[in-house]
Each structure stands twice: as structure tokens, then as C-alpha cells.
Coordinates of N, CA and C in Angstrom, one line a residue:
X1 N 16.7 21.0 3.6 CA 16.3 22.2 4.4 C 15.0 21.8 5.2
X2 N 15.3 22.2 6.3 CA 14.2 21.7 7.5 C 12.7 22.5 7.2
X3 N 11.3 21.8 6.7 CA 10.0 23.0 7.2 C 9.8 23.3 8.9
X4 N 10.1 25.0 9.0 CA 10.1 25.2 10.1 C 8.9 26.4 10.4
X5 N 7.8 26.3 10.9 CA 7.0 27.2 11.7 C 7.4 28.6 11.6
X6 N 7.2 29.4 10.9 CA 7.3 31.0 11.1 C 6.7 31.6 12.8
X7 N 5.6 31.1 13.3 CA 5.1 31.6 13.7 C 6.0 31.0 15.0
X8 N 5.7 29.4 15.7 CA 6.3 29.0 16.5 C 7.8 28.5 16.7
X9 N 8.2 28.4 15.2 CA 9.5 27.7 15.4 C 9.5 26.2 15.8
X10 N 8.4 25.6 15.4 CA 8.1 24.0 15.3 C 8.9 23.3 14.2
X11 N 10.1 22.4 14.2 CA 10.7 21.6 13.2 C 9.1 20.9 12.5
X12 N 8.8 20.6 11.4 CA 8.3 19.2 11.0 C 9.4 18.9 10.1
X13 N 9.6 17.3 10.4 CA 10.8 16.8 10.3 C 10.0 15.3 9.0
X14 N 10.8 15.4 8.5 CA 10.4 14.2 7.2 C 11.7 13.2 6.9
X15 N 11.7 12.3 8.2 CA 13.2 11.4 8.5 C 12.9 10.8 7.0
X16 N 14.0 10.0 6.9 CA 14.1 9.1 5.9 C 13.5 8.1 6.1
X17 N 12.9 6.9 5.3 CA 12.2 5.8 5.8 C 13.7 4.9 4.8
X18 N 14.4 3.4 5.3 CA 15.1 2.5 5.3 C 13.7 1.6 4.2
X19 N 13.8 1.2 3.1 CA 12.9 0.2 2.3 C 14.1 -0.8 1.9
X20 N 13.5 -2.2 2.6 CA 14.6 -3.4 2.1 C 13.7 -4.0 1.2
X21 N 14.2 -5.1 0.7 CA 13.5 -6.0 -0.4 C 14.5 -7.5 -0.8
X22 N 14.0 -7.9 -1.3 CA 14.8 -9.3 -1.9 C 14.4 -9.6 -3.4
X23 N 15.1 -9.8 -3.9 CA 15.2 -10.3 -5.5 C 15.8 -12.0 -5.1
X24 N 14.4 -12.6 -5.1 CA 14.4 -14.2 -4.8 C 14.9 -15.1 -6.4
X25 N 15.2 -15.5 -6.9 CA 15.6 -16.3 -7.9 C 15.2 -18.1 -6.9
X26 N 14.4 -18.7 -8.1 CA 14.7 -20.5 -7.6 C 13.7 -20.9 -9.5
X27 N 14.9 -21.9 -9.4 CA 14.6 -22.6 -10.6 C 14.5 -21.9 -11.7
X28 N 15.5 -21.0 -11.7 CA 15.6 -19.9 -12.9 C 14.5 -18.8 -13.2
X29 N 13.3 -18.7 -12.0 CA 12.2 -18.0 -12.0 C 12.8 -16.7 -10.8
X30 N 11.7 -15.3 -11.1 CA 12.3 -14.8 -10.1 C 10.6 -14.6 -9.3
X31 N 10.9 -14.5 -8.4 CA 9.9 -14.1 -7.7 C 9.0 -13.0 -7.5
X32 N 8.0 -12.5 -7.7 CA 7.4 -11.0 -7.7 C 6.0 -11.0 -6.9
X33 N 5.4 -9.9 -6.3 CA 4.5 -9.7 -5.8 C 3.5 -8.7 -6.5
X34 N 2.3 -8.8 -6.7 CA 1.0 -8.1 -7.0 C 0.5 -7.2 -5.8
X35 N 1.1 -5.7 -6.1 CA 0.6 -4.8 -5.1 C -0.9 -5.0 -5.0
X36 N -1.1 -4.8 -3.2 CA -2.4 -4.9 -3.3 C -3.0 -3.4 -2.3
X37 N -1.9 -2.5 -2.2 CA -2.1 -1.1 -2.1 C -1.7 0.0 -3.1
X38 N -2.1 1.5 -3.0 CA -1.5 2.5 -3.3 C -0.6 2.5 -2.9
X39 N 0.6 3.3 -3.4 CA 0.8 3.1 -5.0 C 0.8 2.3 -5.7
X40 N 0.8 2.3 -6.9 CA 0.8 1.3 -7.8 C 0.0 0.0 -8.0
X41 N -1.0 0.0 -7.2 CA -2.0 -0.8 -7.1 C -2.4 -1.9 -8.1
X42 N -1.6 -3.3 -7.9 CA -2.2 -4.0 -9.3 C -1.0 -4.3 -9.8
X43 N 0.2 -3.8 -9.5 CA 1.4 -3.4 -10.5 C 2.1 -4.3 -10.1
X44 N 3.2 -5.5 -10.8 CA 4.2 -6.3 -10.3 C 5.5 -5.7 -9.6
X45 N 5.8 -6.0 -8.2 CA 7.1 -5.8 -7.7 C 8.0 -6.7 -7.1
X46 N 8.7 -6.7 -6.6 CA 9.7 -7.1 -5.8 C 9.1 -7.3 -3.9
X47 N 8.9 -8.4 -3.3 CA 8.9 -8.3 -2.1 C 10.0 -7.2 -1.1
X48 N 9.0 -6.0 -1.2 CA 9.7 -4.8 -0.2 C 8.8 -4.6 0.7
X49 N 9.4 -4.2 1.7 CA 9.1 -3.0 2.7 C 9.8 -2.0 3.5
X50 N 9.2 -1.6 4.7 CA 9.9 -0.3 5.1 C 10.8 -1.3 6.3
X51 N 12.0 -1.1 6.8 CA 12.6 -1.9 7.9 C 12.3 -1.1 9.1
X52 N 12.1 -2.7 10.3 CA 11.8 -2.4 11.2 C 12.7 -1.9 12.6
X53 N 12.1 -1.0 13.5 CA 13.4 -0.3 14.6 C 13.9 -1.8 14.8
X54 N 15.4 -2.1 15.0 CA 16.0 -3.3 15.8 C 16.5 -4.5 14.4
X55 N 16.0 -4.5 13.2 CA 16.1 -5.3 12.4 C 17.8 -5.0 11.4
X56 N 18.3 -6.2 11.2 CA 19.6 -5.5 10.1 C 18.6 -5.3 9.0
X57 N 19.2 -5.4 8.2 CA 19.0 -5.1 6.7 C 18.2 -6.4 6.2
X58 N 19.5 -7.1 5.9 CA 18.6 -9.0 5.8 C 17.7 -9.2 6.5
X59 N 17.2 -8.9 8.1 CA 16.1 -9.7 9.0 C 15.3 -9.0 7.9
X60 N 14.9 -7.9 8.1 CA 13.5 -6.9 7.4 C 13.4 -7.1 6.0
X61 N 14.3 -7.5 5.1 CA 14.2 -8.4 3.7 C 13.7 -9.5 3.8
X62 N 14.3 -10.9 4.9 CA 13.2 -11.9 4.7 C 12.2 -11.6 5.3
X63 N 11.9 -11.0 6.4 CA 10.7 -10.7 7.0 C 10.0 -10.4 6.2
X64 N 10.1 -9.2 5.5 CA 9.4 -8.9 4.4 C 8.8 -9.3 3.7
X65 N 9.7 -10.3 2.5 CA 9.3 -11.6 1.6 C 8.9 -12.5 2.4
X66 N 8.8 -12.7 3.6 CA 7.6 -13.9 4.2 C 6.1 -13.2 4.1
X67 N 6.2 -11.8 4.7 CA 4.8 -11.7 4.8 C 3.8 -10.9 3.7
X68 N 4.9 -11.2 2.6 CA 4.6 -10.7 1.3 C 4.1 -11.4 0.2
X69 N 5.4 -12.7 0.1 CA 5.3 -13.7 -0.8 C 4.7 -15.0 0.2
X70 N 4.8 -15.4 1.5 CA 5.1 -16.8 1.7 C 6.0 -17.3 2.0
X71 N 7.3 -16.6 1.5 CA 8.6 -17.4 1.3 C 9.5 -17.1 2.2
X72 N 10.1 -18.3 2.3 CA 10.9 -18.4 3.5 C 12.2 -18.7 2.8
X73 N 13.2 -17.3 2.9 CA 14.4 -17.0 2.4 C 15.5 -17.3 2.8
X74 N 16.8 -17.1 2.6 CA 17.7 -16.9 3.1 C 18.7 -15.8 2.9
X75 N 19.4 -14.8 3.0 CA 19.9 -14.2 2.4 C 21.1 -14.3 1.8
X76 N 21.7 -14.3 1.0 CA 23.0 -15.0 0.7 C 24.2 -14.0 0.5
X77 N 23.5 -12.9 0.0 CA 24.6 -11.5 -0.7 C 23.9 -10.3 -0.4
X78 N 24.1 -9.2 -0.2 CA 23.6 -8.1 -0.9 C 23.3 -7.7 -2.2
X79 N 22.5 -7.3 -3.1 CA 22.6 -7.6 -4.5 C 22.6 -6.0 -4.7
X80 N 21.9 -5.0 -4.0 CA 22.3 -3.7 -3.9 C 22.0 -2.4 -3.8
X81 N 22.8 -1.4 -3.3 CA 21.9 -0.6 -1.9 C 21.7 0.7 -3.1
X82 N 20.6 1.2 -3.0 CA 20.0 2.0 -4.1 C 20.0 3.4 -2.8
X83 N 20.4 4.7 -3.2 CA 20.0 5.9 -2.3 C 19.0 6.8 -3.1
X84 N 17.8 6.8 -3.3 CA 17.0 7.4 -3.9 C 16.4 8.5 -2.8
X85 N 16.8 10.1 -3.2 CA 16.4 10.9 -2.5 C 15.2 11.2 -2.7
X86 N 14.3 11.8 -1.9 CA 13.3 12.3 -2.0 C 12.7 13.7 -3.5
X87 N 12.0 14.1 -3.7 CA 12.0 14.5 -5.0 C 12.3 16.2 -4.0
X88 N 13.4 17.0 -4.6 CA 13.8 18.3 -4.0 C 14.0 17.9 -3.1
X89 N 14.7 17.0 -2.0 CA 15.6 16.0 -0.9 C 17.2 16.8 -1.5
X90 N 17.4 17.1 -2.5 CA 19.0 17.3 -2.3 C 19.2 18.3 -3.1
X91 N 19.8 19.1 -2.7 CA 20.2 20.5 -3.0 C 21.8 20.8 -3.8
X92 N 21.4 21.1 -5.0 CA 23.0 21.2 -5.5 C 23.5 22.8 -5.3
X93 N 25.0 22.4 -5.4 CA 25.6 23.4 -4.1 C 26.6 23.5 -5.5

């Protein structure tokens, strides 16, 4: 459901944001990054971010884990597409 302006009838619109990532494995280790923002600040994850306009899926994954980890990836597989809605994002019918 759209928030829409009573008074003017102004959409504010809350698009979806695309977050890729990579789950690196080498030498039986996996690779993780030390957030150095909010959220979770301090907390171990996975080289993510948000994808960029023009990128597939894999460019904005290695992109990502380059300017996260260092690491210069390759992508080999999809390992797997998660749809996490927003919290009250989906309305049961």
C-alpha cells in the first residue's frame, strides 16, 4: 500500500533496494567482512551491497567483494536469491 498525502495527493514511494553479495570460499576458509557501519556495526558478514543502475547481479557481487574485502572474484554459480520483504511490505489476502 502506497503512503499517499491526504492533503496533496503526493505518492512517497519506498522502491525496493536489489542487495547482492558473495559467499567466497578458498582453501576451505570462507571469507567475511567486519561491518564498519550502522547497522550492525562491529558485527561479521558476508561482502554485500546495494546493486548498481546498469550492473547484472554477478558485476555488483564482485564489485562489491572488491571494495569490501580486496578480493578479486569470480562468479561461478548463484548460490541463492533470498526475497526478504520489508517489515508490513506484504499484506496477506
Amino acid at each position: 500500500m502506497r503512503a499517499v498525502c491526504s492533503s496533496c495527493g503526493r505518492v512517497h514511494y519506498e522502491n525496493p533496494k536489489m542487495v547482492v553479495g558473495c559467499l567466497v570460499e578458498h582453501d576451505n576458509k570462507v571469507l567475511l567482512c567486519r561491518r564498519k557501519i550502522e547497522p550492525a556495526y562491529g558485527l561479521w558478514t558476508l561482502p554485500a551491497g546495494y546493486l548498481e543502475v546498469g550492473e547484472s547481479a554477478a558485476e555488483g557481487a564482485s564489485r562489491e567483494t572488491l571494495e569490501e574485502a580486496c578480493a578479486d572474484v569470480e562468479i561461478v554459480s548463484p548460490f541463492a536469491q533470498l526475497d526478504i520483504p520489508l517489515i508490513g511490505q506484504v499484506s496477506e489476502k
